[in-house]
Structure formats: structure tokens, C-alpha cells
Coordinates of C-alpha atoms and ligand atoms in Angstrom, one line a residue:
X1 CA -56.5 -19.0 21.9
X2 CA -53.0 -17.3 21.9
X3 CA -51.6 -20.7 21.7
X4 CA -53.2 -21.0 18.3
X5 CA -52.9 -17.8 16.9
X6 CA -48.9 -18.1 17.3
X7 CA -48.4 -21.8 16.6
X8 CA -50.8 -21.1 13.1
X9 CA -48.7 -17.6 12.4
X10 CA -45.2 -19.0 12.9
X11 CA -46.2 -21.7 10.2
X12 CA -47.6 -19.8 7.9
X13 CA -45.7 -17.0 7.7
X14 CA -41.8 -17.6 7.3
X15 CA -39.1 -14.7 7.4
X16 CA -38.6 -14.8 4.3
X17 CA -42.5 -14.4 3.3
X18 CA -44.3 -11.1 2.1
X19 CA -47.9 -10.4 3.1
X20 CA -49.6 -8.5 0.0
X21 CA -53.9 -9.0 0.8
X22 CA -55.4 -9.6 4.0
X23 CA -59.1 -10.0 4.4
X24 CA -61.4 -10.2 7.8
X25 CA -64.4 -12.1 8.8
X26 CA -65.2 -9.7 11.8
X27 CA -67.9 -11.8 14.0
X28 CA -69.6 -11.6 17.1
X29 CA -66.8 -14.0 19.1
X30 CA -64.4 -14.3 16.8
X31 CA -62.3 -12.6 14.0
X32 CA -61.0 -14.7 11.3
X33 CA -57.9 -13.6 9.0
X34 CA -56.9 -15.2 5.4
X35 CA -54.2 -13.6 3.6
X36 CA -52.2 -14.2 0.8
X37 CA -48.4 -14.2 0.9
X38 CA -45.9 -14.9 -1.2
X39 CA -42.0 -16.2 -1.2
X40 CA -39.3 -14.2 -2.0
X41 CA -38.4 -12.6 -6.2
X42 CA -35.5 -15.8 -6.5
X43 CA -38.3 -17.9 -5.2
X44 CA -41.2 -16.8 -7.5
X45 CA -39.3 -17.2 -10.4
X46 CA -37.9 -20.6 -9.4
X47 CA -41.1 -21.6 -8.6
X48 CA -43.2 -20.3 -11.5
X49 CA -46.0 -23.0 -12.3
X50 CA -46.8 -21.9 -15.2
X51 CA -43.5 -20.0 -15.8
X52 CA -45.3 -17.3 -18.1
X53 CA -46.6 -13.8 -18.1
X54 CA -50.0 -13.7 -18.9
X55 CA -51.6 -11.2 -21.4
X56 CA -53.2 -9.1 -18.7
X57 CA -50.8 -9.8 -15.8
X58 CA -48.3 -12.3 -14.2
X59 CA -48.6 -15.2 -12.5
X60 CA -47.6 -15.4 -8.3
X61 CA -47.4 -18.1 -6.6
X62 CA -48.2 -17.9 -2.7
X63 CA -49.8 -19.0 0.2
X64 CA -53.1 -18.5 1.8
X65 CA -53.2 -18.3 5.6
X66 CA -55.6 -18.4 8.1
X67 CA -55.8 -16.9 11.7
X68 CA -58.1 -16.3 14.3
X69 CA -58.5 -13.6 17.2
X70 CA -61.2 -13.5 19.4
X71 CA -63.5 -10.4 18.8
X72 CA -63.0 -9.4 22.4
X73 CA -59.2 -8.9 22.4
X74 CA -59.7 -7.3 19.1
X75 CA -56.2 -5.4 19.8
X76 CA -54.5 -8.9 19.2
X77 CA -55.8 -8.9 15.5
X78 CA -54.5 -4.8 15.3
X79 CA -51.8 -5.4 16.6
X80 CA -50.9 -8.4 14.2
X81 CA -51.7 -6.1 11.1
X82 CA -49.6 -3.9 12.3
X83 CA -46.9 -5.7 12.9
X84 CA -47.4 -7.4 9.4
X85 CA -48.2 -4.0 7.7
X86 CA -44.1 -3.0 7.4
X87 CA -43.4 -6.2 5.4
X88 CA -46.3 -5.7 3.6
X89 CA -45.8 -2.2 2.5
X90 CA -42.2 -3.7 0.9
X91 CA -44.7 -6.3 -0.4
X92 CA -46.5 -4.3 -2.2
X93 CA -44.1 -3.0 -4.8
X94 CA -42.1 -6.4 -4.7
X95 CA -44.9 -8.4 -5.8
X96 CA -46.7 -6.0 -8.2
X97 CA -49.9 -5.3 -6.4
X98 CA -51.2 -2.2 -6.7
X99 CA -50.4 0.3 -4.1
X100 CA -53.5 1.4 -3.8
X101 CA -55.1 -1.5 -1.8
X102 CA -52.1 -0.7 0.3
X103 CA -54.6 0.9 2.9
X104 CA -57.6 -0.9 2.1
X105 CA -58.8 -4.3 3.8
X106 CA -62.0 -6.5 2.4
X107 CA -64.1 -7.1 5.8
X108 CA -67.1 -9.1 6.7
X109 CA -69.4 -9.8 9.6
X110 CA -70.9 -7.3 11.7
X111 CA -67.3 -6.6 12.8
X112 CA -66.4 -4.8 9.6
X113 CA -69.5 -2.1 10.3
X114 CA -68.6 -1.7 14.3
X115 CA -65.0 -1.4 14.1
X116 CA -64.6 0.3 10.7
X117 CA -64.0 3.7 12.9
X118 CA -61.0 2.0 15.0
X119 CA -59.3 0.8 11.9
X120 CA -59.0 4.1 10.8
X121 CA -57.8 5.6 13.9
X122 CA -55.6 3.0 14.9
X123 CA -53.9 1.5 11.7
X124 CA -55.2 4.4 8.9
X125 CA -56.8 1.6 7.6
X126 CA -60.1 1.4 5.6
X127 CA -62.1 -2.0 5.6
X128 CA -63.8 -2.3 2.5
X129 CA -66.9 -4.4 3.4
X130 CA -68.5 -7.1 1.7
X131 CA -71.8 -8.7 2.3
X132 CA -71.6 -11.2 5.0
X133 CA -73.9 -13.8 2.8
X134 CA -72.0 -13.3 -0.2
X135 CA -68.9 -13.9 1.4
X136 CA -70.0 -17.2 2.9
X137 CA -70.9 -18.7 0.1
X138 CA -68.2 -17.4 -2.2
X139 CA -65.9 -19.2 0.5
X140 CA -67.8 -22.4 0.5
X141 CA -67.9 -22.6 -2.7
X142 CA -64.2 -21.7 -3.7
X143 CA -63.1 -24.3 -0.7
X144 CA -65.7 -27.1 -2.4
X145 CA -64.2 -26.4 -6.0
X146 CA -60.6 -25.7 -5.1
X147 CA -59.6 -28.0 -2.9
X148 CA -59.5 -31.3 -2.6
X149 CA -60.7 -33.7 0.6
X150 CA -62.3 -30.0 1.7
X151 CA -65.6 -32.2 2.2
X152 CA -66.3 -35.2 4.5
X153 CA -68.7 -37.2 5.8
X154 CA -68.7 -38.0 9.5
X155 CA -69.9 -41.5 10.3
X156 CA -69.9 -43.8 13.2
X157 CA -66.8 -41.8 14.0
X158 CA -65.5 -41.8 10.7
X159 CA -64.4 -39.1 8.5
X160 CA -65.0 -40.0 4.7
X161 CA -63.6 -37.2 2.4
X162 CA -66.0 -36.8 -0.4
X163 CA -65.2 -36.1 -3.9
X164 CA -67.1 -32.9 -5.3
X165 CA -68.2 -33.2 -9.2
X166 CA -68.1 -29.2 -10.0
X167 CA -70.8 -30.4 -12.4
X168 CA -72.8 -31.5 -9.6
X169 CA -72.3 -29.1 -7.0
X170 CA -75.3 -26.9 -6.8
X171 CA -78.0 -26.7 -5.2
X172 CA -76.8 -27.4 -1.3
X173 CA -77.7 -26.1 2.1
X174 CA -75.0 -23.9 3.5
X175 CA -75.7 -23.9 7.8
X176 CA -73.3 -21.8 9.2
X177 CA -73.0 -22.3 12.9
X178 CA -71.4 -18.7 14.3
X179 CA -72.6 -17.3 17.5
X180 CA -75.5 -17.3 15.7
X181 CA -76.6 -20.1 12.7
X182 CA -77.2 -19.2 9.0
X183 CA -78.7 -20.9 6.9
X184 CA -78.3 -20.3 3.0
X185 CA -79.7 -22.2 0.0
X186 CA -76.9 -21.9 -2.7
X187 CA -77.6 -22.6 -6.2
X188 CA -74.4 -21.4 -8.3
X189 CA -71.9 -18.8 -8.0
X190 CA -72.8 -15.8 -6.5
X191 CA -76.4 -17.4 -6.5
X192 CA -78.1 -17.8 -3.0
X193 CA -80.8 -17.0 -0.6
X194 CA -80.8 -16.8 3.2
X195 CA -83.4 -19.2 4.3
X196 CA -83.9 -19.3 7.7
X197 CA -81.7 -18.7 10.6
X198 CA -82.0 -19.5 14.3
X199 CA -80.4 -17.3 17.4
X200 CA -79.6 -20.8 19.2
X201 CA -76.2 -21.4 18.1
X202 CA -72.5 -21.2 18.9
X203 CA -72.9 -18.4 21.0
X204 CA -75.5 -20.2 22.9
X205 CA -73.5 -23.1 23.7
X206 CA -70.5 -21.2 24.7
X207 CA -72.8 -18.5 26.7
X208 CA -74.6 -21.2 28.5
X209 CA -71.8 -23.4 28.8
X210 CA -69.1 -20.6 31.3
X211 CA -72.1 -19.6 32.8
X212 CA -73.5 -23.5 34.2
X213 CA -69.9 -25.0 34.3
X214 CA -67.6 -22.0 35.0
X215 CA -65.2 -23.0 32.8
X216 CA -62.5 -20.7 31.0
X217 CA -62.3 -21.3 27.5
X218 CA -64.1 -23.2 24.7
X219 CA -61.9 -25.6 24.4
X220 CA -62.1 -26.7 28.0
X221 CA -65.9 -26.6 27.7
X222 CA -65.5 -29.0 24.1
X223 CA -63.1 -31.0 26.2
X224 CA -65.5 -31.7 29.1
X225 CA -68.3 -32.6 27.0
X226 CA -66.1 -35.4 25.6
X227 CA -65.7 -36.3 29.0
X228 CA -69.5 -35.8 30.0
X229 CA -72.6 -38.1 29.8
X230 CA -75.4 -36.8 28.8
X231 CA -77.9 -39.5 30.3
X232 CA -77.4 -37.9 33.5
X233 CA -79.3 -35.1 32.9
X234 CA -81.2 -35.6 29.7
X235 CA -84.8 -37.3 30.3
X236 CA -84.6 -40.2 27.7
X237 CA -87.7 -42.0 26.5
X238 CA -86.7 -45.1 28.5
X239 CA -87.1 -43.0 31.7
X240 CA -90.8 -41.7 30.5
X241 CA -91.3 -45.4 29.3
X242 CA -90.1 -47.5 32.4
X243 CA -87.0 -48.4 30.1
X244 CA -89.0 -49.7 26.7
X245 CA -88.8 -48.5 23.4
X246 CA -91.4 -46.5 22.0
X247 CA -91.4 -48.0 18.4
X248 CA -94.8 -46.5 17.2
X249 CA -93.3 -42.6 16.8
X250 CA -89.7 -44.5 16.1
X251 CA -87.7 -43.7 19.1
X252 CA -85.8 -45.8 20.9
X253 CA -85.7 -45.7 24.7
X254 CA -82.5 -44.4 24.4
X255 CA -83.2 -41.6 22.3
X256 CA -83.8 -38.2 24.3
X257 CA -87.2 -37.6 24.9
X258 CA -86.2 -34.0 26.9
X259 CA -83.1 -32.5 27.3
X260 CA -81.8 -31.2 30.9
X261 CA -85.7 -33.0 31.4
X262 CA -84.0 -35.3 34.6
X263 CA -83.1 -31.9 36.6
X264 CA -86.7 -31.3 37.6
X265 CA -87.5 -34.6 39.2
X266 CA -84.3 -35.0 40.7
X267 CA -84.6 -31.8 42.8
X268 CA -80.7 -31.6 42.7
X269 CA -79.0 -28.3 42.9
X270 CA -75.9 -27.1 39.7
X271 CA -73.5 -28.1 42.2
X272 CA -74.8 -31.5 42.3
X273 CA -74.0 -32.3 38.8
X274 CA -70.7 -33.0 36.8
X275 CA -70.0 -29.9 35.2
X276 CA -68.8 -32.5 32.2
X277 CA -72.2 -33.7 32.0
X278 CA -74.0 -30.3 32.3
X279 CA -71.6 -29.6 29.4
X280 CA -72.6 -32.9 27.1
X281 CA -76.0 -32.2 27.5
X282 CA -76.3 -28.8 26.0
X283 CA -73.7 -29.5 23.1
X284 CA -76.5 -32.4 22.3
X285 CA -79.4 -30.4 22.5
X286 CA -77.4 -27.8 20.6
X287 CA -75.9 -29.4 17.9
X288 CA -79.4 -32.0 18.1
X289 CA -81.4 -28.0 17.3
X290 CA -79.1 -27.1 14.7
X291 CA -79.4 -30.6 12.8
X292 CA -83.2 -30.5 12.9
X293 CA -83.6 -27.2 11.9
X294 CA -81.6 -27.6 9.0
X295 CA -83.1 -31.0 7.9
X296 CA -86.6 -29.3 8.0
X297 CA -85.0 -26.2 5.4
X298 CA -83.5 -29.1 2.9
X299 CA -86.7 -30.8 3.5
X300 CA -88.7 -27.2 2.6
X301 CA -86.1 -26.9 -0.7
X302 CA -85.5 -31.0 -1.9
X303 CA -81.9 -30.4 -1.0
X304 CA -79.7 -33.8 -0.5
X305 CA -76.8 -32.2 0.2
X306 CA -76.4 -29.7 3.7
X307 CA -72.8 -28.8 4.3
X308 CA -72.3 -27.4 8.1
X309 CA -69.8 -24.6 8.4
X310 CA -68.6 -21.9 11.4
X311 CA -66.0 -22.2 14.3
X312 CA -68.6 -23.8 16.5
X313 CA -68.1 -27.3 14.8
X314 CA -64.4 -27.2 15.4
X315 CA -63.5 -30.3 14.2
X316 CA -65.3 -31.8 17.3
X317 CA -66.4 -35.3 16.7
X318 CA -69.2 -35.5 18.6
X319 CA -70.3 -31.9 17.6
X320 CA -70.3 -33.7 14.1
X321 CA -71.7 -37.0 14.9
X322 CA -75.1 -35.5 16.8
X323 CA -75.3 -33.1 13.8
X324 CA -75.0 -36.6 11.3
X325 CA -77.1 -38.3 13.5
X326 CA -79.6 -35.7 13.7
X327 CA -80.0 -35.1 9.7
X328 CA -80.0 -38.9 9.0
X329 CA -82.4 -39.5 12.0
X330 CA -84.8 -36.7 10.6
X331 CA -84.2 -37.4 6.8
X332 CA -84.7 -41.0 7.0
X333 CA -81.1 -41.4 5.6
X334 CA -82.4 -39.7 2.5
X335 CA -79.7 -35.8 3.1
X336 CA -76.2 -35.7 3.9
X337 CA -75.0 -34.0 6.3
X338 CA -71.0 -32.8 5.5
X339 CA -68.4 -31.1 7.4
X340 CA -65.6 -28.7 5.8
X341 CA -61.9 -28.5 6.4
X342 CA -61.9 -25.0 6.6
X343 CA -65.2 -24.7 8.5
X344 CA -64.6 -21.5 10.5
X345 CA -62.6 -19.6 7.4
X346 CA -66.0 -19.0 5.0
X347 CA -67.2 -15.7 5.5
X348 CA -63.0 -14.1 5.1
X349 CA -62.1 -16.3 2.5
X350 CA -65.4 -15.0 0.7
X351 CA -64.0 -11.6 1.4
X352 CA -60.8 -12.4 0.2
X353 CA -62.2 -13.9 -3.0
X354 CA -64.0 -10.6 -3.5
X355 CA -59.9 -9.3 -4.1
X356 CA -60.8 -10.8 -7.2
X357 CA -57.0 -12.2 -7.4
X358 CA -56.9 -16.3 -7.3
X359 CA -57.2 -16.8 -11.0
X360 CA -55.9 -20.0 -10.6
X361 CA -57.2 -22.8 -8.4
X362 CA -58.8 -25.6 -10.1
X363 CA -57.7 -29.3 -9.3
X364 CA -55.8 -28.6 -12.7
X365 CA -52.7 -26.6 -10.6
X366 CA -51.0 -29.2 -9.0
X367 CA -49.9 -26.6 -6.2
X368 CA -53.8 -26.6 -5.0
X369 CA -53.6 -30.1 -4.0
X370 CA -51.2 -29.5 -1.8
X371 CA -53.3 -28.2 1.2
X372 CA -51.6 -29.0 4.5
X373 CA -53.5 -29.1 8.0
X374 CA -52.1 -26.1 9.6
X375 CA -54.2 -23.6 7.5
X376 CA -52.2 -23.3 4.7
X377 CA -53.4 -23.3 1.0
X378 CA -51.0 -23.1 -1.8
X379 CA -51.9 -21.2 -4.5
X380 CA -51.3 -19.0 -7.4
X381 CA -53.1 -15.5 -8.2
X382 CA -52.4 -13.7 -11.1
X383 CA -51.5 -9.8 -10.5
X384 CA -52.0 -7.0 -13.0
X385 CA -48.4 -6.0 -14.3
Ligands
ATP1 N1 -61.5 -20.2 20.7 C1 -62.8 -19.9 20.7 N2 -63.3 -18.9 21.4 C2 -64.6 -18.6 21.3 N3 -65.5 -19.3 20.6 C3 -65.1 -20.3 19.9 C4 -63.7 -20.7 19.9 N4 -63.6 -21.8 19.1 C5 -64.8 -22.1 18.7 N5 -65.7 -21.2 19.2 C6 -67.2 -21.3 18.9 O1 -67.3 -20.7 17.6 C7 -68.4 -19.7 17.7 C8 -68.1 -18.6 16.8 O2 -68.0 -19.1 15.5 P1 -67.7 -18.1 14.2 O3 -66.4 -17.5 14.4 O4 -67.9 -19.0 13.0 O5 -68.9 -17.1 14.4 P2 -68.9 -15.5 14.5 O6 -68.5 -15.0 13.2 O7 -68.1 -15.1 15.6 O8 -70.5 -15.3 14.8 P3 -71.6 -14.5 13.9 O9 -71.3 -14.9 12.5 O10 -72.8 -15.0 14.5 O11 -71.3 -13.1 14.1 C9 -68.5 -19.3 19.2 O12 -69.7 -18.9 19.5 C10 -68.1 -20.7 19.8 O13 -69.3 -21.5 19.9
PAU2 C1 -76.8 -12.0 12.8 C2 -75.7 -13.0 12.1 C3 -76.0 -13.1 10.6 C4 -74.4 -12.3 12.3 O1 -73.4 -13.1 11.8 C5 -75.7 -14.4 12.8 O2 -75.4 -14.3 14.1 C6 -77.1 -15.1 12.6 O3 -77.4 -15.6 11.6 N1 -77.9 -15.2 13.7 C7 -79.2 -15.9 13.7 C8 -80.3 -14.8 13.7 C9 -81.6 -15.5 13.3 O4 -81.8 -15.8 12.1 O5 -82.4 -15.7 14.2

């Protein structure tokens, strides 16, 4: 977690960078940061895209970064801002924005109501909160518009980025897989409904997952899934079937017919079992859950397109291949299941959009395309002068 933290703060943030607008998704495990920084005066004006003032304000180019914390060692993240907070008050008058937002941070997630209090005491700063919802879907949909390759596929352990007509875009099924899993029919900007939910999510895997294997971090626990089988423990249809497929109701005898089923009849105790086993069974039956559940809400709406979100995917390909496997399985091939770069960075970026600063981010600025893999977007806002 440290590791990442400095290895994604050292790249995004040179010496010679200023931090002007910072934004927090504060969630139940983790706390996401975006924040927008820019280079130095020389730079800016070297570097001007446009190279022109606007009417009502100039042009900055900059970066958007992302960080994470977990919730837990919330001191980490204060102590960050802190640390950021002298450069940032320079910042402030060096790049034009207003000194007001100075002390004022946009915050999401539950985070932003429990820990409003310690912001105040310990950095005198207020979070300005923004609806959770809202800010998830203003991220997804500034991260489907703005960038491009944001979008794949994952199939048969292949990524394929998919191109996103802006015309095309709406309606979709948001499923964001947090601790907990939201799910959000979005049909425009600013246009959505929460349509179903389920407590069985990130959380649950993680939770679940130190208690049965005893291991020390997520990642470990990702890493020994990959390692795992999940036949061990999971009761498959063959096992029920004396190894045949049952055909009739479409599943195969490999298919799971209960999961963690095979620990009843084999009267074996936790300590009997690979903990990388234990740990590939309940990422299946999560991530299986999750894919079904979402599947039976694009089913309830006619939506083709369901695009999975949260820091629980993490990139993790077979995370991403039970979810694929699970919509196509259910859907008949008919919805799309689809995975975002920026999966874990919604809900802040939302918040960050609700700055109201990135003016310009369409494919048309060449600096947009430009999005590197270390949690970096290029981009230009426009400032009031
Ligand atoms: N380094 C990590 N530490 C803890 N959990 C991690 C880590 N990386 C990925 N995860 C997974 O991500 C989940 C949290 O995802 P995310 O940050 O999107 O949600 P959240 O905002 O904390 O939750 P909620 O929105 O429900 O409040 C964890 O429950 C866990 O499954
Ligand atoms: C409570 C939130 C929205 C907090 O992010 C999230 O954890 C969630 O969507 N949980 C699922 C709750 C439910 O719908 O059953």
C-alpha cells in the first residue's frame, strides 16, 4: 500500500510541480485522491495548447493525479495534504486560482461526512461534499468521454480497448464494486438512478478473505487466488452429476453448482485446505454474485452495455474474466461486460469535476490522449483570470 502511494506520488508530482485542487473519494477501506497540478510560469507558457486567453479566463495546462490511502491509516492521506498544502498555497496565486478554495476540499463517500470534523482540526481544512452517486457517474462519464482506451473488454484473457461514440454512450449500467457494490443506471450527464445495490462486495472478499486465509494484505490475498484452484472446494455439477454434464438447464459439469459446497462432505478442517484455494473460491463466488446481479438489473432496464468500476476489480484478470464470464453466461452473449482504466478513481474524479475547472478535455486536445499508466492524465483547465 505504501509502496504504491510513493511510487504513484514521486511520478506524478515533480519538484518543480504546483498542486492547486485536490478532491477525496473518502470510502469505507480506502481513500482515493485526484488532484490537478501544474508545471512551472516558463513551462505554462511554453506549453500553451491553445496559446490564448480566453474571454472569461486563461487556459492551464496540468496534470491530474491519482493516489490512494487506506481509510484506516487515514493520517497517511493528512499527512500528504499537509505536506502538499505549502506548495500549494504558493500555487494558488501562481496559477490564478482563486484563494478562496485555498481551504476548501470537494469530498465524497461516507468518508467526507465522518471525518469532516478531523479536517478541520487537524489541517483547518473544510471538505465541501458532493453526492457520492453524482460523483461516480460524473467520473465515469468524464473518463468514458475524455479519454481514450479508458474502456475494455476482457476476453479469454484478452483486453480489447473499446472505442466510445459520445453519441452513443448513454444509457449503461454503472456497478461499482467498493466495500460495498452500487449499481447505477446512467442515462446522460448528471442523469442517473441508483438501482440496486448489494452488501456482498469488495469488503466481503477482503473481510472473508484475512479472516479464512490469514493473509496480510489484498494484494497477497489477489495473488493467492491466482495461485488457487477453485475445484477443490467448490461442489461442481460434475460432482452432483457423477462427472456428466447437465445440458437440460445448460450447465456443464464443470460449471459450479455450489460454491465452498465440497467442505461439507469432506469433513475437513480450514487447516486442511490451501489457503490459495480457499482464496479462489470466494473471489469466484464473489465476483460470480456481482456479475449476476448486475446482469439481472441490465436485464430489468434493456441495457447492453454494464461497465464495472471500484478498487476491488484492480486490474485483476481473473476478477475480470468471472465477471465477463458471468454477464455473457447469464445474458446469453446478448450485454457487455467492460472494465475501466481508472476503475477505483470514479467517485474523486466526480468530485473533482464538481471544481467545475477541466474545460478542456475532448479527444479534440491532443494533450488528453496522452494518458500514461502510472495515474497520470494530461490536461488543460481553464482558470478565471
Ligand atoms: N490495497 C488495498 N487495500 C484494501 N482494499 C483494497 C486494496 N486494493 C483493492 N482493495 C479492494 O477494494 C475495495 C475498496 O474499493 P473502493 O475503494 O472502490 O471502495 P470504498 O470507497 O472503500 O467502499 P465504499 O464505496 O463501499 O465505501 C476493498 O474492499 C478491497 O476489496
Ligand atoms: C453504502 C455505500 C453506498 C457506501 O459507499 C456502498 O458501500 C454500497 O453501495 N453498499 C451496498 C449497500 C446495499 O445496497 O445493500
Amino acid at each position: 500500500m505504501d509502496g504504491d502511494r510513493i511510487e504513484e506520488a514521486t511520478l506524478a508530482n515533480s519538484p518543480a510541480d504546483e498542486i492547486s485542487h485536490l478532491a477525496l473519494d473518502i470510502g469505507g477501506s480506502l481513500i482515493k485522491m485526484v488532484y490537478f497540478s501544474t508545471g512551472r510560469e516558463e513551462e505554462q507558457q511554453q506549453q500553451q495548447p491553445i496559446g490564448k486567453t480566453q474571454k472569461d479566463g486563461r487556459l492551464l495546462n496540468g496534470r491530474i493525479s491519482f493516489l490512494k490511502f487506506e481509510t484506516s491509516k487515514i493520517n497517511e492521506c493528512l499527512d500528504f495534504i499537509s505536506s502538499k498544502q505549502l506548495r500549494c498555497s504558493r500555487g494558488v496565486q501562481h496559477s490564478g486560482f482563486p484563494a478562496s478554495d485555498k481551504n476548501i476540499i470537494k469530498a465524497t463517500g461516507g468518508g467526507a461526512f465522518k471525518f469532516a470534523d478531523l479536517f478541520k482540526e487537524k489541517l483547518n481544512i473544510n471538505l465541501d461534499k458532493v453526492e457520492e452517486m453524482s460523483s461516480l457517474v460524473s467520473g465515469a462519464n468524464f473518463l468514458l468521454k475524455a479519454v481514450p482506451s479508458e474502456a475494455f473488454t476482457y476476453v479469454n484473457g484478452q483486453r480489447n480497448y473499446v472505442q466510445i461514440d459520445h453519441n452513443d454512450l448513454y444509457p449503461y449500467l454503472l456497478v461499482n464494486i467498493g466495500s460495498g457494490v452500487s449499481m447505477i443506471k446512467v442515462d446522460g450527464d448528471g442523469k442517473f438512478e441508483r438501482v440496486s445495490g448489494t452488501s456482498v462486495g469488495g469488503g466481503t472478499f477482503w473481510g472473508l478473505g484475512k479472516l479464512l486465509t490469514k493473509c496480510k494484505s489484498f494484494d497477497d490475498l489477489l495473488e493467492m487466488s491466482h495461485q488457487g484452484n477453485n475445484r477443490v472446494i467448490d461442489m461442481l455439477v460434475g460432482d452432483i452429476y457423477g462427472g456428466v454434464d447437465y445440458l437440460k438447464i445448460g450447465l456443464s459439469s464443470t460449471a459450479i453448482a455450489s460454491s465452498f459446497g465440497k467442505a461439507i462432505s469432506e469433513n475437513k478442517e480450514l487447516e486442511e485446505y490451501k489457503p490459495e484455494d480457499v482464496a479462489r473460491s470466494l473471489l469466484r463466488m464473489i465476483s460470480n454474485n456481482i456479475g449476476q446481479i448486475a446482469y439481472l438489473n441490465a436485464l430489468r432496464f434493456g441495457l447492453k452495455r454494464i461497465f464495472f468500476g471500484g478498487f476491488f476489480i484492480r486490474g485483476h484478470a481473473y476478477t475480470m474474466d468471472t465477471i465477463s464470464v458471468a454477464v455473457d453466461f447469464w445474458s446469453k452473449g446478448e450485454a457487455k461486460a467492460m472494465f475501466l482504466r481508472h476503475e477505483g478513481f470514479l467517485g474523486a474524479l466526480g468530485a473533482f469535476m464538481n471544481y467545475q475547472l477541466v474545460k478542456e478535455f475532448p479527444n479534440s486536445n491532443p494533450l488528453v490522449s496522452d494518458l500514461t499508466d502510472n495515474g497520470i492524465i494530461d490536461c488543460c483547465v481553464q482558470v478565471s483570470s
